[in-house]
PDB file of C-alpha atoms in Angstrom:
ATOM      1  CA  THR A 447     -21.877 -47.620 -55.187  1.00  0.00           C
ATOM      2  CA  GLU A 448     -18.626 -46.298 -53.861  1.00  0.00           C
ATOM      3  CA  GLU A 449     -18.585 -43.618 -51.205  1.00  0.00           C
ATOM      4  CA  ARG A 450     -15.552 -41.336 -51.341  1.00  0.00           C
ATOM      5  CA  VAL A 451     -13.967 -40.038 -48.160  1.00  0.00           C
ATOM      6  CA  PHE A 452     -11.981 -36.836 -48.263  1.00  0.00           C
ATOM      7  CA  GLY A 453      -9.283 -35.452 -46.025  1.00  0.00           C
ATOM      8  CA  GLU A 454      -8.140 -31.869 -46.236  1.00  0.00           C
ATOM      9  CA  GLY A 455      -9.988 -31.396 -49.506  1.00  0.00           C
ATOM     10  CA  ARG A 456      -8.765 -34.532 -51.271  1.00  0.00           C
ATOM     11  CA  GLU A 457      -9.665 -38.182 -51.446  1.00  0.00           C
ATOM     12  CA  ILE A 458      -7.867 -40.379 -48.864  1.00  0.00           C
ATOM     13  CA  PHE A 459      -9.684 -43.689 -49.182  1.00  0.00           C
ATOM     14  CA  GLU A 460     -12.774 -45.168 -50.653  1.00  0.00           C
ATOM     15  CA  GLU A 461     -15.319 -47.638 -49.388  1.00  0.00           C
ATOM     16  CA  ARG A 462     -16.023 -50.459 -51.788  1.00  0.00           C
ATOM     17  CA  LEU A 463     -18.072 -53.598 -51.579  1.00  0.00           C
ATOM     18  CA  ASP A 464     -14.961 -55.558 -50.535  1.00  0.00           C
ATOM     19  CA  GLY A 465     -13.871 -53.035 -47.866  1.00  0.00           C
ATOM     20  CA  PHE A 466     -11.877 -49.862 -47.518  1.00  0.00           C
ATOM     21  CA  ARG A 467      -8.858 -48.998 -49.621  1.00  0.00           C
ATOM     22  CA  PHE A 468      -6.476 -46.129 -49.014  1.00  0.00           C
ATOM     23  CA  GLN A 469      -5.356 -44.330 -52.129  1.00  0.00           C
ATOM     24  CA  HIS A 470      -1.740 -44.164 -50.896  1.00  0.00           C
ATOM     25  CA  SER A 471      -0.001 -46.133 -48.164  1.00  0.00           C
ATOM     26  CA  PHE A 472       1.724 -43.012 -46.789  1.00  0.00           C
ATOM     27  CA  GLU A 473      -1.666 -41.419 -46.126  1.00  0.00           C
ATOM     28  CA  GLN A 474      -2.697 -44.536 -44.237  1.00  0.00           C
ATOM     29  CA  GLU A 475       0.481 -44.288 -42.143  1.00  0.00           C
ATOM     30  CA  ILE A 476      -0.118 -40.591 -41.413  1.00  0.00           C
ATOM     31  CA  LEU A 477      -3.707 -41.236 -40.294  1.00  0.00           C
ATOM     32  CA  LEU A 478      -2.657 -44.149 -38.083  1.00  0.00           C
ATOM     33  CA  GLU A 479       0.142 -42.076 -36.533  1.00  0.00           C
ATOM     34  CA  ARG A 480      -2.373 -39.400 -35.541  1.00  0.00           C
ATOM     35  CA  LEU A 481      -4.356 -41.923 -33.501  1.00  0.00           C
ATOM     36  CA  SER A 482      -3.319 -42.638 -29.928  1.00  0.00           C
ATOM     37  CA  LYS A 483      -1.825 -46.108 -29.335  1.00  0.00           C
ATOM     38  CA  PRO A 484      -4.896 -47.339 -27.414  1.00  0.00           C
ATOM     39  CA  MET A 485      -7.213 -46.050 -30.142  1.00  0.00           C
ATOM     40  CA  ARG A 486      -5.065 -47.621 -32.882  1.00  0.00           C
ATOM     41  CA  ARG A 487      -5.089 -50.909 -30.958  1.00  0.00           C
ATOM     42  CA  ARG A 488      -8.895 -50.833 -30.577  1.00  0.00           C
ATOM     43  CA  LEU A 489      -9.274 -50.023 -34.264  1.00  0.00           C
ATOM     44  CA  HIS A 490      -7.132 -53.009 -35.290  1.00  0.00           C
ATOM     45  CA  ALA A 491      -9.040 -55.292 -32.902  1.00  0.00           C
ATOM     46  CA  ARG A 492     -12.347 -54.161 -34.409  1.00  0.00           C
ATOM     47  CA  ILE A 493     -11.035 -54.588 -37.949  1.00  0.00           C
ATOM     48  CA  GLY A 494      -9.858 -58.092 -37.048  1.00  0.00           C
ATOM     49  CA  ARG A 495     -13.288 -59.039 -35.716  1.00  0.00           C
ATOM     50  CA  VAL A 496     -15.031 -57.521 -38.752  1.00  0.00           C
ATOM     51  CA  LEU A 497     -12.732 -59.409 -41.143  1.00  0.00           C
ATOM     52  CA  GLU A 498     -13.320 -62.601 -39.177  1.00  0.00           C
ATOM     53  CA  LYS A 499     -17.095 -62.229 -39.589  1.00  0.00           C
ATOM     54  CA  LEU A 500     -16.941 -60.916 -43.147  1.00  0.00           C
ATOM     55  CA  HIS A 501     -14.857 -63.895 -44.306  1.00  0.00           C
ATOM     56  CA  ALA A 502     -16.370 -66.531 -42.007  1.00  0.00           C
ATOM     57  CA  GLY A 503     -17.006 -68.859 -44.935  1.00  0.00           C
ATOM     58  CA  ASP A 504     -13.572 -68.322 -46.469  1.00  0.00           C
ATOM     59  CA  VAL A 505     -11.228 -67.624 -43.535  1.00  0.00           C
ATOM     60  CA  GLU A 506      -8.327 -69.627 -44.992  1.00  0.00           C
ATOM     61  CA  ASN A 507      -7.905 -67.135 -47.828  1.00  0.00           C
ATOM     62  CA  HIS A 508      -7.778 -64.196 -45.400  1.00  0.00           C
ATOM     63  CA  LEU A 509      -5.685 -65.610 -42.546  1.00  0.00           C
ATOM     64  CA  GLY A 510      -2.858 -63.118 -42.981  1.00  0.00           C
ATOM     65  CA  ASP A 511      -5.052 -60.025 -42.792  1.00  0.00           C
ATOM     66  CA  ILE A 512      -7.080 -61.335 -39.868  1.00  0.00           C
ATOM     67  CA  ALA A 513      -3.950 -62.471 -38.024  1.00  0.00           C
ATOM     68  CA  LEU A 514      -2.217 -59.126 -38.509  1.00  0.00           C
ATOM     69  CA  HIS A 515      -5.161 -57.088 -37.228  1.00  0.00           C
ATOM     70  CA  MET A 516      -5.699 -59.433 -34.270  1.00  0.00           C
ATOM     71  CA  TYR A 517      -1.995 -59.091 -33.465  1.00  0.00           C
ATOM     72  CA  LEU A 518      -1.961 -55.300 -33.788  1.00  0.00           C
ATOM     73  CA  GLY A 519      -5.197 -55.178 -31.793  1.00  0.00           C
ATOM     74  CA  GLY A 520      -3.617 -57.207 -28.994  1.00  0.00           C
ATOM     75  CA  ASP A 521      -6.229 -59.978 -29.139  1.00  0.00           C
ATOM     76  CA  GLN A 522      -4.045 -62.754 -27.724  1.00  0.00           C
ATOM     77  CA  ASP A 523      -6.697 -65.456 -27.573  1.00  0.00           C
ATOM     78  CA  ARG A 524      -7.869 -65.305 -31.172  1.00  0.00           C
ATOM     79  CA  GLY A 525      -4.732 -63.732 -32.580  1.00  0.00           C
ATOM     80  CA  PHE A 526      -2.501 -66.619 -31.530  1.00  0.00           C
ATOM     81  CA  GLY A 527      -4.542 -69.177 -33.452  1.00  0.00           C
ATOM     82  CA  TYR A 528      -4.766 -67.034 -36.568  1.00  0.00           C
ATOM     83  CA  LEU A 529      -1.034 -66.293 -36.498  1.00  0.00           C
ATOM     84  CA  GLU A 530      -0.192 -69.999 -36.223  1.00  0.00           C
ATOM     85  CA  ARG A 531      -2.562 -70.882 -39.059  1.00  0.00           C
ATOM     86  CA  ALA A 532      -1.243 -68.056 -41.237  1.00  0.00           C
ATOM     87  CA  ALA A 533       2.333 -69.239 -40.563  1.00  0.00           C
ATOM     88  CA  ARG A 534       1.499 -72.820 -41.593  1.00  0.00           C
ATOM     89  CA  LYS A 535      -0.234 -71.623 -44.743  1.00  0.00           C
ATOM     90  CA  ALA A 536       2.682 -69.354 -45.667  1.00  0.00           C
ATOM     91  CA  GLU A 537       5.184 -72.158 -45.048  1.00  0.00           C
ATOM     92  CA  GLN A 538       3.155 -74.566 -47.195  1.00  0.00           C
ATOM     93  CA  SER A 539       3.364 -72.070 -50.051  1.00  0.00           C
ATOM     94  CA  GLN A 540       7.130 -71.730 -49.386  1.00  0.00           C
ATOM     95  CA  SER A 541       6.811 -68.109 -48.226  1.00  0.00           C
ATOM     96  CA  TYR A 542       9.300 -68.763 -45.442  1.00  0.00           C
ATOM     97  CA  ARG A 543       9.990 -65.138 -44.474  1.00  0.00           C
ATOM     98  CA  THR A 544       6.275 -64.439 -44.191  1.00  0.00           C
ATOM     99  CA  ALA A 545       5.800 -67.606 -42.123  1.00  0.00           C
ATOM    100  CA  LEU A 546       8.700 -66.547 -39.900  1.00  0.00           C
ATOM    101  CA  GLY A 547       7.053 -63.166 -39.261  1.00  0.00           C
ATOM    102  CA  TYR A 548       3.797 -64.822 -38.233  1.00  0.00           C
ATOM    103  CA  CYS A 549       5.615 -67.286 -35.953  1.00  0.00           C
ATOM    104  CA  GLU A 550       7.568 -64.512 -34.248  1.00  0.00           C
ATOM    105  CA  LYS A 551       4.375 -62.552 -33.640  1.00  0.00           C
ATOM    106  CA  ALA A 552       2.609 -65.672 -32.333  1.00  0.00           C
ATOM    107  CA  LEU A 553       5.540 -66.255 -29.973  1.00  0.00           C
ATOM    108  CA  GLU A 554       4.733 -62.909 -28.332  1.00  0.00           C
ATOM    109  CA  PHE A 555       1.208 -64.199 -27.636  1.00  0.00           C
ATOM    110  CA  ALA A 556       2.187 -67.733 -26.568  1.00  0.00           C
ATOM    111  CA  GLN A 557       1.023 -68.405 -23.008  1.00  0.00           C
ATOM    112  CA  GLU A 558       1.990 -72.040 -22.532  1.00  0.00           C
ATOM    113  CA  ARG A 559       5.388 -73.710 -22.598  1.00  0.00           C
ATOM    114  CA  GLY A 560       4.157 -76.167 -25.248  1.00  0.00           C
ATOM    115  CA  GLN A 561       3.094 -73.317 -27.525  1.00  0.00           C
ATOM    116  CA  ARG A 562       6.443 -71.587 -27.107  1.00  0.00           C
ATOM    117  CA  ARG A 563       8.330 -74.821 -27.729  1.00  0.00           C
ATOM    118  CA  ARG A 564       6.346 -75.576 -30.897  1.00  0.00           C
ATOM    119  CA  LEU A 565       6.877 -72.048 -32.236  1.00  0.00           C
ATOM    120  CA  LEU A 566      10.583 -71.934 -31.441  1.00  0.00           C
ATOM    121  CA  PHE A 567      11.047 -75.246 -33.209  1.00  0.00           C
ATOM    122  CA  SER A 568       9.090 -73.970 -36.244  1.00  0.00           C
ATOM    123  CA  ILE A 569      11.175 -70.789 -36.259  1.00  0.00           C
ATOM    124  CA  GLY A 570      14.319 -72.938 -36.226  1.00  0.00           C
ATOM    125  CA  ASP A 571      13.003 -74.933 -39.188  1.00  0.00           C
ATOM    126  CA  LEU A 572      12.174 -71.733 -41.072  1.00  0.00           C
ATOM    127  CA  TYR A 573      15.644 -70.272 -40.494  1.00  0.00           C
ATOM    128  CA  GLN A 574      17.091 -73.566 -41.724  1.00  0.00           C
ATOM    129  CA  LYS A 575      14.971 -73.321 -44.893  1.00  0.00           C
ATOM    130  CA  LEU A 576      16.090 -69.711 -45.328  1.00  0.00           C
ATOM    131  CA  GLY A 577      19.728 -70.775 -45.203  1.00  0.00           C
ATOM    132  CA  ASP A 578      20.591 -69.380 -41.765  1.00  0.00           C
ATOM    133  CA  PRO A 579      21.801 -72.411 -39.776  1.00  0.00           C
ATOM    134  CA  GLU A 580      23.144 -70.323 -36.879  1.00  0.00           C
ATOM    135  CA  ARG A 581      19.769 -68.747 -36.129  1.00  0.00           C
ATOM    136  CA  ALA A 582      18.159 -72.143 -36.628  1.00  0.00           C
ATOM    137  CA  ARG A 583      20.531 -73.658 -34.065  1.00  0.00           C
ATOM    138  CA  ARG A 584      19.792 -70.899 -31.534  1.00  0.00           C
ATOM    139  CA  ASN A 585      16.051 -71.499 -31.851  1.00  0.00           C
ATOM    140  CA  TYR A 586      16.509 -75.251 -31.531  1.00  0.00           C
ATOM    141  CA  MET A 587      18.570 -74.645 -28.376  1.00  0.00           C
ATOM    142  CA  ASP A 588      15.830 -72.394 -26.985  1.00  0.00           C
ATOM    143  CA  THR A 589      13.347 -75.162 -27.762  1.00  0.00           C
ATOM    144  CA  MET A 590      15.447 -77.666 -25.851  1.00  0.00           C
ATOM    145  CA  SER A 591      15.765 -75.336 -22.860  1.00  0.00           C
ATOM    146  CA  LEU A 592      11.971 -75.305 -22.482  1.00  0.00           C
ATOM    147  CA  PHE A 593      12.102 -79.009 -21.720  1.00  0.00           C
ATOM    148  CA  THR A 594      14.508 -78.500 -18.809  1.00  0.00           C
ATOM    149  CA  ALA A 595      11.768 -77.819 -16.230  1.00  0.00           C
ATOM    150  CA  VAL A 596       9.854 -80.981 -17.100  1.00  0.00           C
ATOM    151  CA  GLU A 597      13.056 -82.997 -17.296  1.00  0.00           C
ATOM    152  CA  GLN A 598      13.959 -81.744 -13.823  1.00  0.00           C
ATOM    153  CA  LEU A 599      10.626 -82.991 -12.454  1.00  0.00           C
ATOM    154  CA  LEU A 600      11.427 -86.427 -13.846  1.00  0.00           C
ATOM    155  CA  ILE A 601      14.912 -86.417 -12.311  1.00  0.00           C
ATOM    156  CA  GLU A 602      13.525 -85.347  -8.923  1.00  0.00           C
ATOM    157  CA  GLY A 603      10.882 -88.065  -9.048  1.00  0.00           C
ATOM    158  CA  SER A 604       8.093 -85.496  -8.687  1.00  0.00           C
ATOM    159  CA  PRO A 605       4.595 -86.484  -9.824  1.00  0.00           C
ATOM    160  CA  LEU A 606       3.983 -85.673 -13.477  1.00  0.00           C
ATOM    161  CA  THR A 607       0.764 -84.285 -14.894  1.00  0.00           C
ATOM    162  CA  SER A 608      -0.563 -85.520 -18.230  1.00  0.00           C
ATOM    163  CA  ALA A 609       0.713 -82.261 -19.762  1.00  0.00           C
ATOM    164  CA  ASP A 610       4.176 -83.004 -18.344  1.00  0.00           C
ATOM    165  CA  ARG A 611       4.075 -86.507 -19.862  1.00  0.00           C
ATOM    166  CA  ASP A 612       3.051 -85.005 -23.222  1.00  0.00           C
ATOM    167  CA  GLU A 613       5.984 -82.602 -22.973  1.00  0.00           C
ATOM    168  CA  LEU A 614       8.376 -85.479 -22.255  1.00  0.00           C
ATOM    169  CA  ARG A 615       6.971 -87.449 -25.190  1.00  0.00           C
ATOM    170  CA  ALA A 616       7.518 -84.452 -27.469  1.00  0.00           C
ATOM    171  CA  TYR A 617      11.031 -84.076 -26.023  1.00  0.00           C
ATOM    172  CA  SER A 618      11.928 -87.696 -26.743  1.00  0.00           C
ATOM    173  CA  ASP A 619      10.493 -87.367 -30.275  1.00  0.00           C
ATOM    174  CA  LEU A 620      12.703 -84.338 -30.793  1.00  0.00           C
ATOM    175  CA  LEU A 621      15.790 -86.248 -29.704  1.00  0.00           C
TER     176      LEU A 621
END
């Protein structure tokens, strides 16, 4: 059965077997605006975790929703992975603008130089596919600049870690 929820004497959203649905998007926006930023963030984080569990057997078909709520909830650890996966899935279905949005959000969560490099390169590719070669070039240049630190270690003759060697291998593949 469906349970109706009312706000100020009228229906705002309903709970169904597949989740909650707002009747109108502007009512959803108004309710979210009334919440404090920390409360809104916690709500999105909880929704992300619930969606993750609810769709555990079918995550691939819900990557976008899970990724968005993890992002809005500030869950960097899990959000990053979901955003990257959602971007790849969107790109595979030729939804380049959607993929670009996921990549840009993932870039905000990227902690490691390799993650940033991979995302910047993907963003460059997506801009190229969207017909914006100037933005593509800028992202490719940003990608190249991330290799400068590792390249400098090589020039100085400093000892390289295995991660540094992986970075240099990726750099030479790029060239």
